[in-house]
Short mmCIF file of C-alpha atoms in Angstrom, two decimals:
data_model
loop_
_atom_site.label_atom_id
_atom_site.label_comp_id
_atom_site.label_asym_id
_atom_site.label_seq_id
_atom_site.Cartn_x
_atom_site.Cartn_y
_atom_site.Cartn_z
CA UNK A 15 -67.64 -187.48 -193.32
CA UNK A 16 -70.96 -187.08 -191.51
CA UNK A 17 -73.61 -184.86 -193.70
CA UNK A 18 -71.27 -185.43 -196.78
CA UNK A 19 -72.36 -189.05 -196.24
CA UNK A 20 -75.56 -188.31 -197.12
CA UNK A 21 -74.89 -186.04 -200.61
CA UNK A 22 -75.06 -183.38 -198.14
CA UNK A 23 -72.49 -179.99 -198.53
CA UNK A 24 -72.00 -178.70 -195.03
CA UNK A 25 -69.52 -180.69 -192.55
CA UNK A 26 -69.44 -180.07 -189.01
CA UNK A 27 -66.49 -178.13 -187.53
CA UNK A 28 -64.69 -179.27 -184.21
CA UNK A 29 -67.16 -179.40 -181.33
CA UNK A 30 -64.59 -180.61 -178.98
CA UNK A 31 -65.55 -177.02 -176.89
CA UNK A 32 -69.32 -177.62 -176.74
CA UNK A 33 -68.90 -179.26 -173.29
CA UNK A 34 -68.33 -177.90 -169.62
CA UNK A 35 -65.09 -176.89 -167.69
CA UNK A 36 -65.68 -179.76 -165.22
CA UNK A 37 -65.84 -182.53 -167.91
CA UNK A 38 -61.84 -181.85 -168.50
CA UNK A 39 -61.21 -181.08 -164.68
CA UNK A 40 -63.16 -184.46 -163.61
CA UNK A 41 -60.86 -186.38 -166.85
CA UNK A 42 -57.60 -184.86 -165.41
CA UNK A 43 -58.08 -186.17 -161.87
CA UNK A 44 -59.56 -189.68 -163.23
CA UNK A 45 -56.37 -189.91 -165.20
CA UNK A 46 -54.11 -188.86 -161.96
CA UNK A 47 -55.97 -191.50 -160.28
CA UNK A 48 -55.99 -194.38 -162.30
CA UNK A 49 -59.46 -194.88 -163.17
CA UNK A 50 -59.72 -192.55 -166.38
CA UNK A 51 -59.79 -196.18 -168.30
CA UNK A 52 -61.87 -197.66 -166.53
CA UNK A 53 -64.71 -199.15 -168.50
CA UNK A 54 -68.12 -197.45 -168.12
CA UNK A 55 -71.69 -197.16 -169.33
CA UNK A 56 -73.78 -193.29 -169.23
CA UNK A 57 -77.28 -193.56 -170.30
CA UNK A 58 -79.51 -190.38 -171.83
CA UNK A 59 -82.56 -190.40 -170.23
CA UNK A 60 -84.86 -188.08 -169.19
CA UNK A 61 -87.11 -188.64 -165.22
CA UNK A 62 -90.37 -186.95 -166.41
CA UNK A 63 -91.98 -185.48 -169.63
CA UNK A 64 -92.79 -181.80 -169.24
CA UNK A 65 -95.96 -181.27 -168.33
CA UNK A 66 -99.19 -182.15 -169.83
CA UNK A 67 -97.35 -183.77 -172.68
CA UNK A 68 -98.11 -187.57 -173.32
CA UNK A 69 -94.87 -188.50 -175.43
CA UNK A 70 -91.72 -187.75 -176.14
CA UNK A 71 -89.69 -187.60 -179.50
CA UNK A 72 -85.90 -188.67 -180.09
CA UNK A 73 -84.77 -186.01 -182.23
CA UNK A 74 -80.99 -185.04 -182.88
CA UNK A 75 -78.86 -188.27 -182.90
CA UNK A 76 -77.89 -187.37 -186.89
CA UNK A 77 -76.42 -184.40 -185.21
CA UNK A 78 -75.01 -185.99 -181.69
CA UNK A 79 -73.11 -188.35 -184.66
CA UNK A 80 -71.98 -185.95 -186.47
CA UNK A 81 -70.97 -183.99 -183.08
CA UNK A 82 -68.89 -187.07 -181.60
CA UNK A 83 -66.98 -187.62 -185.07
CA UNK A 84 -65.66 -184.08 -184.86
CA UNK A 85 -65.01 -184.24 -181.41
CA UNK A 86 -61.42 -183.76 -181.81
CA UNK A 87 -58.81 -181.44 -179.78
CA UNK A 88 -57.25 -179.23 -182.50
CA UNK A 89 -53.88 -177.12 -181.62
CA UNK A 90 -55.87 -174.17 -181.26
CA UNK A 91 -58.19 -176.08 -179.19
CA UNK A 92 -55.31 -177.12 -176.86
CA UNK A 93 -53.44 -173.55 -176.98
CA UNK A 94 -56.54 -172.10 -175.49
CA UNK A 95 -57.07 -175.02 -172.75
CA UNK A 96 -53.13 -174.33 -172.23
CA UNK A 97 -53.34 -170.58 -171.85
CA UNK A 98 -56.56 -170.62 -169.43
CA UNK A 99 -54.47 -173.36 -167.08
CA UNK A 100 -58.11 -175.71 -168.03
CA UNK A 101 -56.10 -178.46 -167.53
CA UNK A 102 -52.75 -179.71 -166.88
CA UNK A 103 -49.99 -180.54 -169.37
CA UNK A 104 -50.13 -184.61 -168.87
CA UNK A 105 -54.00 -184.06 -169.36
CA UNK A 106 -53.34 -181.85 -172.71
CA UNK A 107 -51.41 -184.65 -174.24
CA UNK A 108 -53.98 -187.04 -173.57
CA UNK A 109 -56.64 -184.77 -175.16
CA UNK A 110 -54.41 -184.67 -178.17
CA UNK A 111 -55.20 -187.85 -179.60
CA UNK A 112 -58.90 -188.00 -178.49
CA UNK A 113 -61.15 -190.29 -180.02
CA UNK A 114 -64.03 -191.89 -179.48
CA UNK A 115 -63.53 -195.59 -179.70
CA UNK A 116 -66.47 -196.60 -177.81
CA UNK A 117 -69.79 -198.00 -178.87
CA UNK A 118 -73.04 -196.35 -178.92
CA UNK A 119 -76.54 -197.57 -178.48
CA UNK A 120 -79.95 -195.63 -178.66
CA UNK A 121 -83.61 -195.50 -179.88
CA UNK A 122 -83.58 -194.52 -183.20
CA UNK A 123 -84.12 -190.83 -184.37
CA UNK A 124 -87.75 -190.46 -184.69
CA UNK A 125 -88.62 -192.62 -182.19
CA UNK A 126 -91.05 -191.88 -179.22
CA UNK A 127 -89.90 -191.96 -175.90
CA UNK A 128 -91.13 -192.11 -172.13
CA UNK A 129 -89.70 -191.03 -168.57
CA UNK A 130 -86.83 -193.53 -168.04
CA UNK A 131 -86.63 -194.75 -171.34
CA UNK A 132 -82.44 -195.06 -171.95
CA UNK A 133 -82.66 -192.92 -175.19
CA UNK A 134 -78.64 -192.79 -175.66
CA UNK A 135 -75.95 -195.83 -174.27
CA UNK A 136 -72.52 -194.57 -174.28
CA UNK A 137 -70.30 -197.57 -173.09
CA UNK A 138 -66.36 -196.76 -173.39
CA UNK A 139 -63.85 -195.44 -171.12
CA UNK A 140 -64.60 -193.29 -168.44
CA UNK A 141 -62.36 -190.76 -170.26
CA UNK A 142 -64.00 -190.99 -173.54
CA UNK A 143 -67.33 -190.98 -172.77
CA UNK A 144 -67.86 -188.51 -169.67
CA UNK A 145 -66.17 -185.83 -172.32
CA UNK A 146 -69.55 -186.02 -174.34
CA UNK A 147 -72.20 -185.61 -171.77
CA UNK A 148 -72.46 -181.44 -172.75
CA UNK A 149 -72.62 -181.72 -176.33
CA UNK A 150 -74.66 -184.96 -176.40
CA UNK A 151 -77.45 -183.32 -174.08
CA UNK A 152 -77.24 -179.80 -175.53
CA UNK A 153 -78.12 -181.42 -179.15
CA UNK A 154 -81.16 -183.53 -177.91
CA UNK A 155 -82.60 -181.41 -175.56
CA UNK A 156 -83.14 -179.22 -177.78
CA UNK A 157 -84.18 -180.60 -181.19
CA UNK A 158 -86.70 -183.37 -178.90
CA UNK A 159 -87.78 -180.66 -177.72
CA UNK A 160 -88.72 -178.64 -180.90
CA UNK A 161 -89.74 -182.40 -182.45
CA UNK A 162 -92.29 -182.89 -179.70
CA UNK A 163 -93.61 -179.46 -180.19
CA UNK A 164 -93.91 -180.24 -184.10
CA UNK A 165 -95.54 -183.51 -183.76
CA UNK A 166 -98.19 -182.12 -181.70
CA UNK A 167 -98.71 -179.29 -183.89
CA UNK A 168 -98.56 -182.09 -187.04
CA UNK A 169 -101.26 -184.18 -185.20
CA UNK A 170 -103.58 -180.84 -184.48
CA UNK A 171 -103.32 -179.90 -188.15
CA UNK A 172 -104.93 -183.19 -189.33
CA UNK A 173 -103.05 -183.41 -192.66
CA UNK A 174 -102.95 -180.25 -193.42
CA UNK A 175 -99.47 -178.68 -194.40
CA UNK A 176 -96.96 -177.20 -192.12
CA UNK A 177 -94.25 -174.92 -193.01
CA UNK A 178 -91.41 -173.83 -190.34
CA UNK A 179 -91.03 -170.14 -190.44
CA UNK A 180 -89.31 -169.61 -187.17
CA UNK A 181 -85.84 -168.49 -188.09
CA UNK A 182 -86.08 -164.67 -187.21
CA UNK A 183 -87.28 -166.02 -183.33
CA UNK A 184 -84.53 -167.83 -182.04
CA UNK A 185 -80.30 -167.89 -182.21
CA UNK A 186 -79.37 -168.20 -186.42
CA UNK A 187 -77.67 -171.62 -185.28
CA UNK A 188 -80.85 -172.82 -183.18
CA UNK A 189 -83.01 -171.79 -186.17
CA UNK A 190 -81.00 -174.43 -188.29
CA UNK A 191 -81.09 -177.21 -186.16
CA UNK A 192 -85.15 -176.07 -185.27
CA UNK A 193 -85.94 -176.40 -188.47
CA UNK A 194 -84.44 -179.70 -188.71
CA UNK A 195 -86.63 -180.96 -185.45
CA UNK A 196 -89.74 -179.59 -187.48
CA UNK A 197 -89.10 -181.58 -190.19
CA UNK A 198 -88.48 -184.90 -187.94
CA UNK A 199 -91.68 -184.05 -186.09
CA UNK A 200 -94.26 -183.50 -189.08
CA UNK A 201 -93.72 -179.94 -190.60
CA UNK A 202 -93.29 -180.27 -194.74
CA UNK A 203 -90.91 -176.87 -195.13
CA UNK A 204 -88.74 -174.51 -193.60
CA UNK A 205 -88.03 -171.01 -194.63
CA UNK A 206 -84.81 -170.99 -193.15
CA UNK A 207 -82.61 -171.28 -196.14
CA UNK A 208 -79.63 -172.67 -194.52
CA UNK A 209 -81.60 -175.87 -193.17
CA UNK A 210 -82.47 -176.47 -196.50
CA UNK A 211 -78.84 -175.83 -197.58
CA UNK A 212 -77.72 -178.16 -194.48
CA UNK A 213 -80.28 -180.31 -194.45
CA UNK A 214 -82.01 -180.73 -197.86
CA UNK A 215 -85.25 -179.94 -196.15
CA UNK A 216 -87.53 -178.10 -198.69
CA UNK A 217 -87.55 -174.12 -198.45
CA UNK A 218 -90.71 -171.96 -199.24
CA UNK A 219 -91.29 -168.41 -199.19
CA UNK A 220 -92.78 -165.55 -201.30
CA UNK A 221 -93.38 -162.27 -199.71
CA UNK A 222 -93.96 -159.86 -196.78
CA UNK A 223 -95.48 -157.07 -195.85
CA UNK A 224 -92.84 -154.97 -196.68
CA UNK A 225 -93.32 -155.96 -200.19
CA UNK A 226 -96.41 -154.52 -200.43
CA UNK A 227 -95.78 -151.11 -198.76
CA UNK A 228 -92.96 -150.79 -200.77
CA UNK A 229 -95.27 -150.30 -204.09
CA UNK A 230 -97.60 -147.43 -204.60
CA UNK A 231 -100.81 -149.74 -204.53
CA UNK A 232 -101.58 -152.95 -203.49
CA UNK A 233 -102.62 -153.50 -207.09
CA UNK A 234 -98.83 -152.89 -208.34
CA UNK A 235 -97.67 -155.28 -205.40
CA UNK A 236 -99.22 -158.46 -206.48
CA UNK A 237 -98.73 -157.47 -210.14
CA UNK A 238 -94.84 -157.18 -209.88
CA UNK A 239 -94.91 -160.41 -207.83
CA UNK A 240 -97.08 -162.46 -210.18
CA UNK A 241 -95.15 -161.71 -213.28
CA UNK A 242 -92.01 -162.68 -211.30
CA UNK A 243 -93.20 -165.86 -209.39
CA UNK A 244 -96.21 -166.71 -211.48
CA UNK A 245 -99.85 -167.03 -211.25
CA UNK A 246 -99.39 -170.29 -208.43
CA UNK A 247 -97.62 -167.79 -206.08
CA UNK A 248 -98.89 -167.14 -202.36
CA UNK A 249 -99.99 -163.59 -202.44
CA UNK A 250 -100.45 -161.46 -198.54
CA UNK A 251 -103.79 -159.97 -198.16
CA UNK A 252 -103.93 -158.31 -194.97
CA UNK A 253 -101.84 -155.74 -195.30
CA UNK A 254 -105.13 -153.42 -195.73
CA UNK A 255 -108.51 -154.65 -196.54
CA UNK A 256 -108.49 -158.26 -196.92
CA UNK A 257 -111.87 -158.24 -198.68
CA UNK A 258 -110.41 -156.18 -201.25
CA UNK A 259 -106.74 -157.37 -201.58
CA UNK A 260 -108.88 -160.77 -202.65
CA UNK A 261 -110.45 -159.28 -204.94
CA UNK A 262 -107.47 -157.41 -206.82
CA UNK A 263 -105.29 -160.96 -206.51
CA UNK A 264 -107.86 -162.99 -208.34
CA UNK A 265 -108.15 -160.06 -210.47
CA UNK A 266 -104.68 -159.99 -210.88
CA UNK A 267 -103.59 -163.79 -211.17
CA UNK A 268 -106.95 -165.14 -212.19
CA UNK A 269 -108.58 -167.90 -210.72
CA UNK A 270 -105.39 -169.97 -210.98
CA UNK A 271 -103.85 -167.98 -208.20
CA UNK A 272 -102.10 -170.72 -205.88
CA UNK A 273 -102.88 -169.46 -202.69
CA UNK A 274 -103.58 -166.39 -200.27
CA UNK A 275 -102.06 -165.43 -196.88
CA UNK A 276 -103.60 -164.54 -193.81
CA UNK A 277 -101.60 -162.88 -191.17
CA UNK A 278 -103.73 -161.10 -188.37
CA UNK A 279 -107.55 -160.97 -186.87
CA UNK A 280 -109.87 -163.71 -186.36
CA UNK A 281 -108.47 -166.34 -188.29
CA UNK A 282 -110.95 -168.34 -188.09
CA UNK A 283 -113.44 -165.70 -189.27
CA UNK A 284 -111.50 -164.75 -191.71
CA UNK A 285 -110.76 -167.99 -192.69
CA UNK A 286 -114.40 -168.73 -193.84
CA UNK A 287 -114.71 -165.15 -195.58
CA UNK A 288 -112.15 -165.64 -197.54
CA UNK A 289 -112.49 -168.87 -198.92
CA UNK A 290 -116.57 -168.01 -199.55
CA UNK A 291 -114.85 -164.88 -201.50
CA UNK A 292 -112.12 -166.90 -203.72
CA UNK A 293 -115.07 -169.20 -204.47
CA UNK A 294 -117.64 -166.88 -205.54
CA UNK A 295 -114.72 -165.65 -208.03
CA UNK A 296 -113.96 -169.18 -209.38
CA UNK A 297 -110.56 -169.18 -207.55
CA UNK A 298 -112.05 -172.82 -205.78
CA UNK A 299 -108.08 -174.48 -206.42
CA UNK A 300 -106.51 -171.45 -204.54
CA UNK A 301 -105.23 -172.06 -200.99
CA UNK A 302 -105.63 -170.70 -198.16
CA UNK A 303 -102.74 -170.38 -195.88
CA UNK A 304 -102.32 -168.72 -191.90
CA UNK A 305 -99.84 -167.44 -189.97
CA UNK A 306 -99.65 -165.67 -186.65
CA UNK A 307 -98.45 -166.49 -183.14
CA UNK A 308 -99.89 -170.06 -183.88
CA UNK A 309 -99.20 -173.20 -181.68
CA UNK A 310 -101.03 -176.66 -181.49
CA UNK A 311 -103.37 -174.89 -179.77
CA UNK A 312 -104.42 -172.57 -181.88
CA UNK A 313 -104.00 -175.07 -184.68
CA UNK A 314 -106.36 -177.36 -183.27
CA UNK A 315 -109.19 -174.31 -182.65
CA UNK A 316 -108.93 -174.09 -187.00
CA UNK A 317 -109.90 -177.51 -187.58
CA UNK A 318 -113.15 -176.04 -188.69
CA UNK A 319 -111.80 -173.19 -190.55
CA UNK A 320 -111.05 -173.82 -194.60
CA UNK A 321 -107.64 -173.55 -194.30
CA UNK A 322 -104.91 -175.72 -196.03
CA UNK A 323 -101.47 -174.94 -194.58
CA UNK A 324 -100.48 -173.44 -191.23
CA UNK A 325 -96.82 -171.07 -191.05
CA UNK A 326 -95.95 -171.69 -187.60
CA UNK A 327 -93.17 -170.01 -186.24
CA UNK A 328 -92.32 -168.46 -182.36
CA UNK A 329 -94.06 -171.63 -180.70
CA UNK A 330 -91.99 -174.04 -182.59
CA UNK A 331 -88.58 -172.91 -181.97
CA UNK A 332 -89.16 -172.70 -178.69
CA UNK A 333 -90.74 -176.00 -177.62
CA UNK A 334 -94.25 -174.36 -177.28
CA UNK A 335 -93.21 -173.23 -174.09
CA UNK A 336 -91.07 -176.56 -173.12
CA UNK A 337 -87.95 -175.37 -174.72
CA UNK A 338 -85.85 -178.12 -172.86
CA UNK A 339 -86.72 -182.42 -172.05
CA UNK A 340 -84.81 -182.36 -169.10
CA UNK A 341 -82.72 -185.38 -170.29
CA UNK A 342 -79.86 -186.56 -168.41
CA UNK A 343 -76.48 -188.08 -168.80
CA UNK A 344 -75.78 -190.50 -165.88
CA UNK A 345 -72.91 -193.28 -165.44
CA UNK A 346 -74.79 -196.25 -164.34
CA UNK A 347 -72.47 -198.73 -164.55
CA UNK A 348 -68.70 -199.64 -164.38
CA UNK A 349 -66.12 -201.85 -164.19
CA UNK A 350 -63.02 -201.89 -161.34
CA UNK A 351 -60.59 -201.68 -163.93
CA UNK A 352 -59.74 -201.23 -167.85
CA UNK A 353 -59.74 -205.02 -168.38
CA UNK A 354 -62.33 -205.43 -171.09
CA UNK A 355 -63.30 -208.75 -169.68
CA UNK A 356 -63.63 -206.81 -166.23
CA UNK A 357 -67.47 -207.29 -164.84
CA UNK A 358 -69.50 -204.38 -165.07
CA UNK A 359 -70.94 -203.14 -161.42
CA UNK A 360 -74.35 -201.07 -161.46
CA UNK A 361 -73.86 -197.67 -160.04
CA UNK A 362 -76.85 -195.34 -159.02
CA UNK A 363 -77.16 -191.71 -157.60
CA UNK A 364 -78.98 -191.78 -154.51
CA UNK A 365 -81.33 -188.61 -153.97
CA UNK A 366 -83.72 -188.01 -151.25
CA UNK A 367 -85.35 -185.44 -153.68
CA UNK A 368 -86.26 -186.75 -156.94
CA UNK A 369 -83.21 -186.63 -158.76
CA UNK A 370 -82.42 -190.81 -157.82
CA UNK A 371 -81.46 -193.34 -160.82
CA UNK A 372 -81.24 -196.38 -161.67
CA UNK A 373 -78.30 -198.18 -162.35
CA UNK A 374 -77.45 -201.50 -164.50
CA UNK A 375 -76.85 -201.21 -168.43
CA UNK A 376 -80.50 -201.52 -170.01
CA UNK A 377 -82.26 -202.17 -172.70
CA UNK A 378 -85.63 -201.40 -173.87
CA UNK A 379 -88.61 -203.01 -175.41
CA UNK A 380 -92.04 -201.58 -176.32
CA UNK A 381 -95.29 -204.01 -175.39
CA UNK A 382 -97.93 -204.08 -177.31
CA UNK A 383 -101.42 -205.56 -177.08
CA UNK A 384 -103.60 -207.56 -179.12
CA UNK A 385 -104.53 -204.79 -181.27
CA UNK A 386 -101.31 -203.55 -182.02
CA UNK A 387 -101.19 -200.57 -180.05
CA UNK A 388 -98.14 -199.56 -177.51
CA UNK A 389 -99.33 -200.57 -173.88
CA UNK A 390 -96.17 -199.91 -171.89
CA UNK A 391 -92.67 -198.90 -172.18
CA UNK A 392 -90.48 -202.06 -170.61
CA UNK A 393 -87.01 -201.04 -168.97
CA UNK A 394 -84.89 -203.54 -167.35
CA UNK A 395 -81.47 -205.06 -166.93
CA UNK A 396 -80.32 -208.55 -167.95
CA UNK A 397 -81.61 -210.85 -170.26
CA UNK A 398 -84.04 -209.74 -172.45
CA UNK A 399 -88.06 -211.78 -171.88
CA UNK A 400 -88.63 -213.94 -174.77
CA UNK A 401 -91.67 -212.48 -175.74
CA UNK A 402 -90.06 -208.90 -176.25
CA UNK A 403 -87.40 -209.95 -178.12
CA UNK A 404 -88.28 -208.61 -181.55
CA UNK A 405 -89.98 -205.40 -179.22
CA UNK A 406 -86.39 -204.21 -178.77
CA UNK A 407 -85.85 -200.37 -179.23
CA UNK A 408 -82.40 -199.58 -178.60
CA UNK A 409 -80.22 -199.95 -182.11
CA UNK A 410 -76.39 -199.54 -182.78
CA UNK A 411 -75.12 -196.24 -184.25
CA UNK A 412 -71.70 -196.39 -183.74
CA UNK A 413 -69.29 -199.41 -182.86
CA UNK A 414 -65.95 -199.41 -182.03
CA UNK A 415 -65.55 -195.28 -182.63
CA UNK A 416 -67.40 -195.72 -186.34
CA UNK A 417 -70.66 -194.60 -187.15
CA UNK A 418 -72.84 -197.17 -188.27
CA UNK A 419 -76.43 -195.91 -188.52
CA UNK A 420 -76.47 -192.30 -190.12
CA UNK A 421 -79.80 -191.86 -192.64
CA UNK A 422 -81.68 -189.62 -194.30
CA UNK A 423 -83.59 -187.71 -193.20
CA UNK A 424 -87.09 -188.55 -194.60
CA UNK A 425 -86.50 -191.97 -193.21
CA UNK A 426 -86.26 -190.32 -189.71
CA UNK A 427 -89.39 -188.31 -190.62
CA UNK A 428 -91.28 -191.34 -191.50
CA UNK A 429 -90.30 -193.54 -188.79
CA UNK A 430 -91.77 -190.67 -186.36
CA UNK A 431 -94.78 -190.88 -188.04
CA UNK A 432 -95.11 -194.87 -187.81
CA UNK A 433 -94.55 -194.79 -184.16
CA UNK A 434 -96.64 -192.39 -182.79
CA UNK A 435 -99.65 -194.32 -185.13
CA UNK A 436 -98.51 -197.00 -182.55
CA UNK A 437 -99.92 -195.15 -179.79
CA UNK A 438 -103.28 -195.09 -178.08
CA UNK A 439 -104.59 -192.75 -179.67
CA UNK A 440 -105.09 -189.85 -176.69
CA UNK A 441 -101.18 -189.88 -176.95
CA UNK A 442 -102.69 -187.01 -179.38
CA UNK A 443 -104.84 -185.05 -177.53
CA UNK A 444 -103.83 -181.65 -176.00
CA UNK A 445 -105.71 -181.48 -172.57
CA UNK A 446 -103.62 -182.08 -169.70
CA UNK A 447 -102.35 -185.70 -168.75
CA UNK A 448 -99.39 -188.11 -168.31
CA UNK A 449 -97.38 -189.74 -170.53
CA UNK A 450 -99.71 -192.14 -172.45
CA UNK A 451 -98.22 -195.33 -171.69
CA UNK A 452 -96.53 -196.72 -168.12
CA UNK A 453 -92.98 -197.30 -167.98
CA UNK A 454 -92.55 -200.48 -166.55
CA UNK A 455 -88.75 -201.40 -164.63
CA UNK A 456 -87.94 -205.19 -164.31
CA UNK A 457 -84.55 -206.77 -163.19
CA UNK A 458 -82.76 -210.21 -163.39
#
């Protein structure tokens, strides 16, 4: 089941506790009051992009399927819902035999997104689906938010590689799923080993600091690592003099020497005095690689700079300072009773602040105009214009409690890539603005 599916050798355990104390508290009075089956629609959606960003990107479903598969209430699930008094004992035995036999709709991973776009459509019993809201949100608020931070940093880079070395920055979990969000959003490696284990993402790593220290010259460093690894190995040269730790790894490894690594100063300066040095000694094939505190930012300022790959690692993991999307998880529609053939009736918070919605079970189409490029984001209710027919975004991933759309994850990757190309193209840029399309709302 789940990442087995897909070759993969880790399964998920029970997440049936990754959700809130009022989720079981509102299910116990809905079933005391008759309306616990009641059919009903929540939507994932999220009323604003964080600021100065221009897109959003869908990242997590692969793990919100995985997360409703094994949403299942074990007996030592139950025995601690039992002991704490959660619940009551008519509510326990209903949690027993909890499945999801609903159907889910949503953009697919990879996908872009824009305030109000219904990213996620839960439709089911009220029961069934108003248990998911905490784990649903907690997966893709997160990894869209590390995915929007990576696709930035993948558009500042230009091409250039992009490796994932946050791991030691954030919660060992986090790191995993982080590293799984880089991947979706642009980066090429991790060096979290357990993503790759997880995830099949490709790992990279050679050596720190403490390598070098560890030796009684720098000269004995690179040696030990070069017979070991082998003359295409990344070798750290700014643990002293950076001039000179050049010098001894070309020395060293010869001019087939596969890269160097720059971790402090001026990069940029340093940048263009190293790569004049590894030419003047014929190493013109070896890399040159940076790390340090970067972000898109920073990226974007070494787009000048001879540099090949960037290790990016604090800014990524935490959303480059948007660590959350602010998605939601609202009912917005419902019917009076369980019948299946029972009408469904919009429903709608009503805020004086900002925090209103819309109700009505949407769909989703992205407009495009004669060129090809993404014009607005088109949200309604109803029947679906003619001419946006084939523009539709939201897909099926699971029907009737059965996963239906779980893929690899290169295909996520790549369809990431194809829609932002969609954009206009200052959906890229990294000055302040709004999101880079309208959202337009029709209804019947």
């Amino acid at each position: 089941m789940n990442a087995g599916d897909l070759g993969l050798p880790v399964d998920v355990p029970s997440t049936a506790l990754f959700t809130d104390h009022y989720e079981l508290t509102m299910l116990q009075a809905a079933l005391r009051a008759g309306t616990a089956e009641r059919r009903s629609v929540f939507e994932v959606f999220t009323r604003r992009l964080p600021e100065g960003r221009r897109y959003g990107v869908v990242a997590g479903t692969g793990r919100v399927l995985d997360a409703v598969e094994n949403f299942r209430f074990d007996e030592g699930v139950l025995r601690f819902l039992r002991e704490r008094r959660v619940v009551d004992e008519p509510t326990l035995e209903w949690l027993a035999n909890y499945r999801f036999q609903g159907d889910i709709w949503g953009y697919p991973e990879g996908e872009v997104y824009f305030p109000g776009s219904p990213i996620l459509r839960v439709e089911g019993s009220f029961a069934e689906c108003v248990l998911l809201e905490t784990v649903i949100l907690s997966i893709l608020n997160h990894d869209s938010a590390i995915a929007a931070a990576a696709s930035r940093m993948s558009a500042a880079a230009g091409g250039r590689g992009l490796i994932e070395m946050g791991a030691r920055r954030t919660h060992e979990l986090a790191a995993v799923a982080a590293s799984r969000a880089a991947y979706v959003g642009g980066f090429e490696a991790t060096s979290d080993l357990a993503a790759g284990f997880r995830y099949d993402i490709p790992t990279v790593g050679t050596s720190a600091h403490a390598f070098t220290l560890l030796h009684d010259s720098e000269r004995d460093a690179f040696t030990a690592q070069v017979d070991t690894l082998g003359r295409g190995t990344t070798l750290l040269v700014d643990t002293y003099d950076v001039t000179e730790a050049v010098r001894l790894a070309v020395e060293v490894a010869g001019p087939e020497l596969g890269a160097v690594r720059i971790d402090s100063g001026d990069l940029l300066l340093v940048a263009h005095r190293v790569r004049q040095q590894l030419d003047e000694l014929g190493a013109t094939d070896t890399k040159i690689v940076v790390t340090s505190d970067l972000d898109e930012y920073a990226i974007a300022s070494l787009g000048a700079a001879p540099v090949d790959a960037y290790g990016v690692g604090t800014q990524l993991v935490t959303g480059s300072g948007h660590p959350t999307c602010s998605m939601v998880y609202k009912l917005v529609a419902r019917a009076r009773s369980a019948d299946p053939k029972a009408p469904l009736e919009p429903v709608a918070k009503k805020s004086l602040g900002s925090k209103a919605s819309r109700g009505g079970r949407k769909w989703a189409a992205r407009r495009l105009d004669e060129d090809g490029v993404a014009e607005a984001e088109v949200v309604g209710t109803g029947p679906i214009p003619a001419e946006l027919a084939d523009r539709q975004l939201l897909v099926e991933l699971v029907k009737g409690g059965e996963v239906v759309a779980r893929e690899p994850l290169d295909a996520v990757r790549a369809r990431h890539k194809a829609a932002r190309d969609l954009l206009p193209l200052s959906a890229t840029q990294l000055s302040r603005g709004e999101a880079v399309i309208p959202t337009e709302h029709v209804s019947p």
